[in-house]
PDB file of C-alpha atoms and ligand atoms in Angstrom:
ATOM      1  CA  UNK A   1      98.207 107.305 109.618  1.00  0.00           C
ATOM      2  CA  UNK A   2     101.353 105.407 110.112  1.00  0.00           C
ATOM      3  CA  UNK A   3     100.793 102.577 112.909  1.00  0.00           C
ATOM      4  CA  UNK A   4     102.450 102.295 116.718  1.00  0.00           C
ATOM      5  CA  UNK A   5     104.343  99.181 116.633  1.00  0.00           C
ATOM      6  CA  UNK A   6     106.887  97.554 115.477  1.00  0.00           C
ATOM      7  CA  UNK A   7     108.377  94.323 115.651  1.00  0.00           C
ATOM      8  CA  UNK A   8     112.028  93.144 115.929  1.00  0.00           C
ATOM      9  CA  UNK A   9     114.415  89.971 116.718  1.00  0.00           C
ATOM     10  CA  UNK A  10     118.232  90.020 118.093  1.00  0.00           C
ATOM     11  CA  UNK A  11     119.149  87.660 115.665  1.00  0.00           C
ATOM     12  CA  UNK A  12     121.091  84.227 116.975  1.00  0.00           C
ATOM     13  CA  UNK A  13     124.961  85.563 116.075  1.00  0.00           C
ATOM     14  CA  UNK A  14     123.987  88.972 117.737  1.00  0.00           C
ATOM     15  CA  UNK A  15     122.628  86.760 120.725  1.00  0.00           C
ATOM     16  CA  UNK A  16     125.450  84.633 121.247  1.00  0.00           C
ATOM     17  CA  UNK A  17     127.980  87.124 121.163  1.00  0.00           C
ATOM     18  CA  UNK A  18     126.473  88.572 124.202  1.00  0.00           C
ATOM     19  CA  UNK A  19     125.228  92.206 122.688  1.00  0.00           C
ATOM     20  CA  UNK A  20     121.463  91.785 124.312  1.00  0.00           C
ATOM     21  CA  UNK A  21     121.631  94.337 126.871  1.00  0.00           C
ATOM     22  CA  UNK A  22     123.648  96.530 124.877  1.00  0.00           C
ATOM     23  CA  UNK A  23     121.125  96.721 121.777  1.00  0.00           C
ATOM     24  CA  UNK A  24     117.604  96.683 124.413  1.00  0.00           C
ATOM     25  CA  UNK A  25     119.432  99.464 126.025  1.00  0.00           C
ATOM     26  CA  UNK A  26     119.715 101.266 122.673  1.00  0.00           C
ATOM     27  CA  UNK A  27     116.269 100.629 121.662  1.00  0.00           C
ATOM     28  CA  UNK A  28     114.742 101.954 125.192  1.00  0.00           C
ATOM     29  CA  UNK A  29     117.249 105.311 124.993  1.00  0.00           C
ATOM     30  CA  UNK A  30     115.316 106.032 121.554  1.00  0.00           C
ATOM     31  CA  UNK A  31     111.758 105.589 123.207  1.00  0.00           C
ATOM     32  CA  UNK A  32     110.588 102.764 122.694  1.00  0.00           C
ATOM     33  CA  UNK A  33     108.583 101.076 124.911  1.00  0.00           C
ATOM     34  CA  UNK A  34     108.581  96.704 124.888  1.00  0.00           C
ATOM     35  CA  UNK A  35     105.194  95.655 125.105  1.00  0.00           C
ATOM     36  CA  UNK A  36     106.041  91.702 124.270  1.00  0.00           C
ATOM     37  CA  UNK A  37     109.491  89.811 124.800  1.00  0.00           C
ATOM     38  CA  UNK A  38     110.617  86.804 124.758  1.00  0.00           C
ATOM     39  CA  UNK A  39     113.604  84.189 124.041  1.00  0.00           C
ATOM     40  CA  UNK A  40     113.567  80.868 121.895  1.00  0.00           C
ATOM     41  CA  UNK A  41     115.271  79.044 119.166  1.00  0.00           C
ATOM     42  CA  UNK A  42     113.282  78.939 116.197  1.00  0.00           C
ATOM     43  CA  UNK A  43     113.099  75.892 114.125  1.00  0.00           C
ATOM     44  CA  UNK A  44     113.838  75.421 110.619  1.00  0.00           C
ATOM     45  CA  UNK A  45     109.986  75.725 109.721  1.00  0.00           C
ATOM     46  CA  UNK A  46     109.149  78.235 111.666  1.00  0.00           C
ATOM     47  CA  UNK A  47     111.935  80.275 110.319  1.00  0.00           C
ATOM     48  CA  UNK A  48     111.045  79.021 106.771  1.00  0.00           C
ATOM     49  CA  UNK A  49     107.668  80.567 107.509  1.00  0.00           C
ATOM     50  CA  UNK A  50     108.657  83.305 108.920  1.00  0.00           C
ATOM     51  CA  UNK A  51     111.219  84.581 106.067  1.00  0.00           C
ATOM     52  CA  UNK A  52     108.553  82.698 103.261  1.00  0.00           C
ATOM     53  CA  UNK A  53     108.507  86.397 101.313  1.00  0.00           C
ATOM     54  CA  UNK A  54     111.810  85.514 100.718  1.00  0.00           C
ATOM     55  CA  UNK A  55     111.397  82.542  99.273  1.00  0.00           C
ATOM     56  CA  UNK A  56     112.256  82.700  95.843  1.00  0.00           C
ATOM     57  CA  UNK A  57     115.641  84.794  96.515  1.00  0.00           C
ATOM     58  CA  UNK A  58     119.361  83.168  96.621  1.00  0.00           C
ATOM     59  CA  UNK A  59     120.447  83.410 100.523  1.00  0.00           C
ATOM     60  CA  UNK A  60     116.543  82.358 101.544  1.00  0.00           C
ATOM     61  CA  UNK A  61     117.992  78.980 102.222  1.00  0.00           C
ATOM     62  CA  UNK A  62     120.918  80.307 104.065  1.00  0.00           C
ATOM     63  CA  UNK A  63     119.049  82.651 106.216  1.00  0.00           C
ATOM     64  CA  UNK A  64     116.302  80.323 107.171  1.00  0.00           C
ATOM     65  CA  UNK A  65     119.707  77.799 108.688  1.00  0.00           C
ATOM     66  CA  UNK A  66     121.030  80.908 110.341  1.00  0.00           C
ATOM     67  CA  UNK A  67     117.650  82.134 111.930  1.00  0.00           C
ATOM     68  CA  UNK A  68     117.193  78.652 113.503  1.00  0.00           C
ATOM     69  CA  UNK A  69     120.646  77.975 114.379  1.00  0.00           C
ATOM     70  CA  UNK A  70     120.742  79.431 118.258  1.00  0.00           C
ATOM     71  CA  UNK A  71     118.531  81.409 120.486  1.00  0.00           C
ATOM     72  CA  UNK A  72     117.027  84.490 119.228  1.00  0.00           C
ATOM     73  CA  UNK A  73     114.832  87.603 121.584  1.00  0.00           C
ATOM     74  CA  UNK A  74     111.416  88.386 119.384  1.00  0.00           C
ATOM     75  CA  UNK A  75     109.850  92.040 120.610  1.00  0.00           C
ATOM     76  CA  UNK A  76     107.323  94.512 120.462  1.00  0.00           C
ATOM     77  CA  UNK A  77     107.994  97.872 120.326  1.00  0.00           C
ATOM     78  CA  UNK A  78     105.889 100.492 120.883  1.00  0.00           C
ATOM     79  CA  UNK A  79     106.514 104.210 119.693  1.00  0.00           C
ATOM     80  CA  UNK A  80     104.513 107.026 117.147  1.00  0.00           C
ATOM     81  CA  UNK A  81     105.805 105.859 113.720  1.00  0.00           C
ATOM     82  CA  UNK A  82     107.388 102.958 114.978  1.00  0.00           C
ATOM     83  CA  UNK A  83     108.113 101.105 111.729  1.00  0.00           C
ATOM     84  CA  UNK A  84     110.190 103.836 109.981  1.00  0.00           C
ATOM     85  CA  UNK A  85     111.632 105.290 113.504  1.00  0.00           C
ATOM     86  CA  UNK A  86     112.912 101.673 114.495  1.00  0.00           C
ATOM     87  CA  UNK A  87     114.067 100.985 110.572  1.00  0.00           C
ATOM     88  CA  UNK A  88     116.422 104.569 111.331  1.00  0.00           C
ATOM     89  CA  UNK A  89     117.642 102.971 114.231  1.00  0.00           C
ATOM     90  CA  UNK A  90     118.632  99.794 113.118  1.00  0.00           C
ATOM     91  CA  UNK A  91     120.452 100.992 109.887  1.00  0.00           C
ATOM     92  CA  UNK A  92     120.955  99.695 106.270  1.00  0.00           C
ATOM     93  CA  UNK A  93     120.209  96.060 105.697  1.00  0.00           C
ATOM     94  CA  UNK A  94     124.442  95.322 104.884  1.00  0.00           C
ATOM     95  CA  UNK A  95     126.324  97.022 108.336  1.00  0.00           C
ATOM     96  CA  UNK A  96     128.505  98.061 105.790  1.00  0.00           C
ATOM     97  CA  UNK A  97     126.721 100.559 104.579  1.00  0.00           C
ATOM     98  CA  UNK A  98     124.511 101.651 107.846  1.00  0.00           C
ATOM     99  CA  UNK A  99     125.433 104.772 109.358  1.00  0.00           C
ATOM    100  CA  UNK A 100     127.068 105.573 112.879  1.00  0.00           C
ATOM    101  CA  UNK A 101     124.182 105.031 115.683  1.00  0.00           C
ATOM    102  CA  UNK A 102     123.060 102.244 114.401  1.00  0.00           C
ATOM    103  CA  UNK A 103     122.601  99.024 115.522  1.00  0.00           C
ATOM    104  CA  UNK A 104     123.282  97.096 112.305  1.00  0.00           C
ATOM    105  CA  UNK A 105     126.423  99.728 112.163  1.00  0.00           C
ATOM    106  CA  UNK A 106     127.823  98.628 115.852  1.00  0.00           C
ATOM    107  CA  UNK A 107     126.857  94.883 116.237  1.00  0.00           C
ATOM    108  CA  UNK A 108     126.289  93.607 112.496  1.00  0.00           C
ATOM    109  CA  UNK A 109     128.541  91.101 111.055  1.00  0.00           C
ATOM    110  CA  UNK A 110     127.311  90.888 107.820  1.00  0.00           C
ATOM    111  CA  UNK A 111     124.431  91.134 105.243  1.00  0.00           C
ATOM    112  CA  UNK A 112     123.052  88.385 106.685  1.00  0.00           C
ATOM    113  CA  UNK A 113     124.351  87.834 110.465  1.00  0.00           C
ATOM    114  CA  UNK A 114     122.949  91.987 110.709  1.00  0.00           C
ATOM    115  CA  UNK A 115     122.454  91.522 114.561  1.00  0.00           C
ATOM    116  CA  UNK A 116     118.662  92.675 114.143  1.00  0.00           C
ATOM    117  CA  UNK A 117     115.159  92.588 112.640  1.00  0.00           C
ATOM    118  CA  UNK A 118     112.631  94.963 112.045  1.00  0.00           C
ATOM    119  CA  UNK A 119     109.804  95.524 110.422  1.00  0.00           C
ATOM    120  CA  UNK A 120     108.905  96.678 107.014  1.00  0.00           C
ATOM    121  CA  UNK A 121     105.632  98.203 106.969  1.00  0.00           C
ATOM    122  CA  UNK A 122     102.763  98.581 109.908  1.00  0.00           C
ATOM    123  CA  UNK A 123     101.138  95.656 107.896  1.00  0.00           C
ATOM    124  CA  UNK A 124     104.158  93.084 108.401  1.00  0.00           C
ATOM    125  CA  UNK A 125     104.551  94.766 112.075  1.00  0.00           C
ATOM    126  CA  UNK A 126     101.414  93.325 112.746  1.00  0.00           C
ATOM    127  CA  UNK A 127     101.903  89.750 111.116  1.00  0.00           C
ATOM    128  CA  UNK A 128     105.411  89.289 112.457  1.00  0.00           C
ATOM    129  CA  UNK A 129     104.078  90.489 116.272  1.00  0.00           C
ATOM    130  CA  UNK A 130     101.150  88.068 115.694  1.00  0.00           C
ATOM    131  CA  UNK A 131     103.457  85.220 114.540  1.00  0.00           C
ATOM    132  CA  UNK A 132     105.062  85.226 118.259  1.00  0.00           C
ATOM    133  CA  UNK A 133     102.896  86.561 120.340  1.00  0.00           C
ATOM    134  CA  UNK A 134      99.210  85.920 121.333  1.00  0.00           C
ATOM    135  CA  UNK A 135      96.603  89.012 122.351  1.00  0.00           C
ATOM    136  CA  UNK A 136      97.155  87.624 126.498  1.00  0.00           C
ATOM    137  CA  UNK A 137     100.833  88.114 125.575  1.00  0.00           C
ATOM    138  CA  UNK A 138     101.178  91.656 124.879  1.00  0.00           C
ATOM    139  CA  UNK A 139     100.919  94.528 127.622  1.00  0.00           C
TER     140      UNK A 139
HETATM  141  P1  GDP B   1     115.952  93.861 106.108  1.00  0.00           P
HETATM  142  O1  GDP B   1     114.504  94.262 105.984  1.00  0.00           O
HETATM  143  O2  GDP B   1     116.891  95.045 106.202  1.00  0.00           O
HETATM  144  O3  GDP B   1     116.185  92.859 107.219  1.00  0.00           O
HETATM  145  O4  GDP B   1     116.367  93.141 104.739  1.00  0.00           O
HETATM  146  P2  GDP B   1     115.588  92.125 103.783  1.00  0.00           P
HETATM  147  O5  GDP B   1     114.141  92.043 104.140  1.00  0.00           O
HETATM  148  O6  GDP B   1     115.955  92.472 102.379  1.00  0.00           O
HETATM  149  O7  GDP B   1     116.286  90.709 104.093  1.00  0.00           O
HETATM  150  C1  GDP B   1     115.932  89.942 105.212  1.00  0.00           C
HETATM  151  C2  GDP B   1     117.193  89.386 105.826  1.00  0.00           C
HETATM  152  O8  GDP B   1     117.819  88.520 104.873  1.00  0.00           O
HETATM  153  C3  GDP B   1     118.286  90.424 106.133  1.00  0.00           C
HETATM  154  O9  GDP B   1     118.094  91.069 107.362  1.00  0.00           O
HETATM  155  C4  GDP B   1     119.534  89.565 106.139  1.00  0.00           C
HETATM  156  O10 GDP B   1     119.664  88.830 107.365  1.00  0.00           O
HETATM  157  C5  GDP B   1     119.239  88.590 105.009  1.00  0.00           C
HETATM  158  N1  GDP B   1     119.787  89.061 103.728  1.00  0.00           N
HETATM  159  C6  GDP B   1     119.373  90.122 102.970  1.00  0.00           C
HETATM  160  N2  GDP B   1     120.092  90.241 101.835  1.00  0.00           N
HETATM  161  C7  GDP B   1     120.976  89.200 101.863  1.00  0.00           C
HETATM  162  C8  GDP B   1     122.004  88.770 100.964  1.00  0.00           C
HETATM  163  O11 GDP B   1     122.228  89.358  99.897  1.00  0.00           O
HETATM  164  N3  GDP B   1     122.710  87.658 101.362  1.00  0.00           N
HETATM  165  C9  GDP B   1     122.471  86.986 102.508  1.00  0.00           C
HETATM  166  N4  GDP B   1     123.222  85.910 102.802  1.00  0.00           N
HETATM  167  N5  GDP B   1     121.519  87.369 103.385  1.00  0.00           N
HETATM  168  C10 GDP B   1     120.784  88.476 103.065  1.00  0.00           C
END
């Protein structure tokens, strides 16, 4: 049975440029509910250990800079087959290719500056949620 959560980031360009309220806004009108939240800048290592599946490919180095070059929003999200329904929402991994709706579609930048994170499976979900966020943390 697929799991109930999901977790995401606004990533630092997506941040910066001010599109917060405008992608939490789009997350809430499709149903999910935010069950964790908050801000920070990540550094270097945590971001290192956060991406480390990526390790052995070509932009891991590149991402890991851009993840802990500003301040980022890390969430849970809470909805019935939350993995896949957030992964429709936020769109193909290159805004390029994601479809209209999306959030990758109206805030990406690029491949890599893609505005947002999100889980891929309800076993990451839970690893990436438990990365940022203690038990006490999560309502
Ligand atoms: P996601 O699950 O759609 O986020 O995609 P992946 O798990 O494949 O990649 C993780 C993150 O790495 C993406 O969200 C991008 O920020 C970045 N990324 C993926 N592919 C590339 C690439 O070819 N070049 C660069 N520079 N970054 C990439």
């Amino acid at each position: 049975m697929a799991g109930n959560i999901t977790f995401t980031m606004i990533k630092p360009e997506a941040f910066q440029n001010g599109h917060t309220g405008k992608i939490l806004d789009m997350i809430l009108n499709k149903g999910f509910r935010i069950s964790a939240l908050r801000i920070l800048k990540l550094s270097q290592e945590q971001a290192g250990k956060f991406y480390e599946v990526h390790k052995e490919r070509p932009f891991y180095s590149d991402l890991v800079g851009f993840m802990s070059s500003g301040i980022i929003l890390a969430a849970i999200l809470e909805k019935e087959n939350a993995v896949d329904e957030y992964r429709k929402l936020i769109g193909a991994t290159n805004p390029a290719n994601a479809d209209e709706g999306t959030i990758r579609k109206a805030f990406g930048q690029s491949i890599q500056m893609n505005a947002v994170h999100g889980s891929d499976s309800d076993e990451n979900a839970n690893i990436e949620a438990s990365f940022f966020f203690t038990v006490l943390e999560r309502c």
